[in-house]
Short mmCIF file of C-alpha atoms in Angstrom, two decimals:
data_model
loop_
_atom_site.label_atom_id
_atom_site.label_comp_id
_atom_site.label_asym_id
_atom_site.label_seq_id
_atom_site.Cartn_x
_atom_site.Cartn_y
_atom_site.Cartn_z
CA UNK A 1 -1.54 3.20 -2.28
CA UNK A 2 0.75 3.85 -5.02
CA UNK A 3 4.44 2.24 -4.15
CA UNK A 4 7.53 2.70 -5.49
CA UNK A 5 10.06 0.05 -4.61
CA UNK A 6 13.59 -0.94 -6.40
CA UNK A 7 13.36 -3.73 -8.72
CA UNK A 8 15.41 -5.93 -7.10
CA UNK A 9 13.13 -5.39 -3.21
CA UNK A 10 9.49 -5.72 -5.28
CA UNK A 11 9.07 -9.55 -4.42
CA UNK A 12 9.76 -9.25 -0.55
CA UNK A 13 8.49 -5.90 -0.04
CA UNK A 14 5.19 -7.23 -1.86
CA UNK A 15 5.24 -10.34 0.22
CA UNK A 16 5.99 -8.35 3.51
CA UNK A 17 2.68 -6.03 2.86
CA UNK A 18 0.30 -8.80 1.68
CA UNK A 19 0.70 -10.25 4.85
CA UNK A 20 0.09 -7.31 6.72
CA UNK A 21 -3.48 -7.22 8.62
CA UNK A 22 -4.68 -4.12 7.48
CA UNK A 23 -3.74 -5.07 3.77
CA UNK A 24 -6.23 -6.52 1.12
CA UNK A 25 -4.34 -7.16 -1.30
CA UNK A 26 -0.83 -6.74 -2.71
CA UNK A 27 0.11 -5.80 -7.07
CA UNK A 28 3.48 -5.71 -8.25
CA UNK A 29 2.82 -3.32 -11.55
CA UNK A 30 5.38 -1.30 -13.80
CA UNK A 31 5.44 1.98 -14.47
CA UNK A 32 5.98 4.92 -12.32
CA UNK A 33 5.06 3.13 -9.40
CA UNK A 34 5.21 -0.72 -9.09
CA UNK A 35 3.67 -1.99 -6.26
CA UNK A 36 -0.14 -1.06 -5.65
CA UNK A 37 -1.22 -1.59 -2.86
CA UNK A 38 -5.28 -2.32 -1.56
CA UNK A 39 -5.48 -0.95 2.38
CA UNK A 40 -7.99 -0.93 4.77
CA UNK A 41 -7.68 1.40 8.14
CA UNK A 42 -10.64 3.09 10.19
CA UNK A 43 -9.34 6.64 9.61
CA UNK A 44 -6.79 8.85 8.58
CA UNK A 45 -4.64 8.68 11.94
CA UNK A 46 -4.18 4.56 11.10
CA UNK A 47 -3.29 5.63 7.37
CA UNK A 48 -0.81 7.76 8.50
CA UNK A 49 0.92 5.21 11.12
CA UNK A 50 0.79 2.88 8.69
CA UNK A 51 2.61 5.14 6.30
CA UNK A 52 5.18 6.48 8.70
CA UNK A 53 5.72 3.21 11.27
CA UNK A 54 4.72 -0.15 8.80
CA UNK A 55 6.43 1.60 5.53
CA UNK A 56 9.78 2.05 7.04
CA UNK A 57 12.74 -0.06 6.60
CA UNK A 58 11.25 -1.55 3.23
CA UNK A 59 13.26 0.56 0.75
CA UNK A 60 10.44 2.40 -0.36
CA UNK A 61 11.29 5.28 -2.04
CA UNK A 62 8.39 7.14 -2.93
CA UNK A 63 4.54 6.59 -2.01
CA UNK A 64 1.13 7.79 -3.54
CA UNK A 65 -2.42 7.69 -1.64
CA UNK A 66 -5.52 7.99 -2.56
CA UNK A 67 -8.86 7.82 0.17
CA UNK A 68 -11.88 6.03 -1.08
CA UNK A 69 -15.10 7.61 0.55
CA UNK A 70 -17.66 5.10 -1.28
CA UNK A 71 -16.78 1.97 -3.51
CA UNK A 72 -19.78 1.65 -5.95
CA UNK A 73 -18.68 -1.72 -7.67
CA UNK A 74 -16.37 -4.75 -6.17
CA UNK A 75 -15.08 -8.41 -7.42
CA UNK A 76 -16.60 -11.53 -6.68
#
């Protein structure tokens, strides 16, 4: 996911997310959106919990998805 989050909320908002279970990993970024964020859910009905229950509250103000069907190359 794609984040957008005010400047002065990156830091916690980041922090909040990484330690969310579903969450692999947490990037503060610039640019359009600044927070990226690496998320692991079983299907499309978690996604969209996650996107309308866990997102709310944080000051997010706009957000960006993107569904990976097949990851072909990983770190470590």
């Amino acid at each position: 996911m794609w984040l957008q989050i005010p400047p002065d909320r990156l830091d916690a908002v980041g922090r909040t997310l990484a330690a969310h279970p579903a969450v692999h990993g947490a990037l503060a970024g610039t640019g359009r959106s600044n927070l990226s964020v690496a998320l692991w859910v079983p299907d499309t009905a978690a996604l969209y919990r996650f996107i309308s229950e866990d997102l709310t509250g944080l000051g997010i103000t706009a957000a960006e998805t993107f569904l990976v069907g097949r990851a072909v190359k990983r770190p470590g």
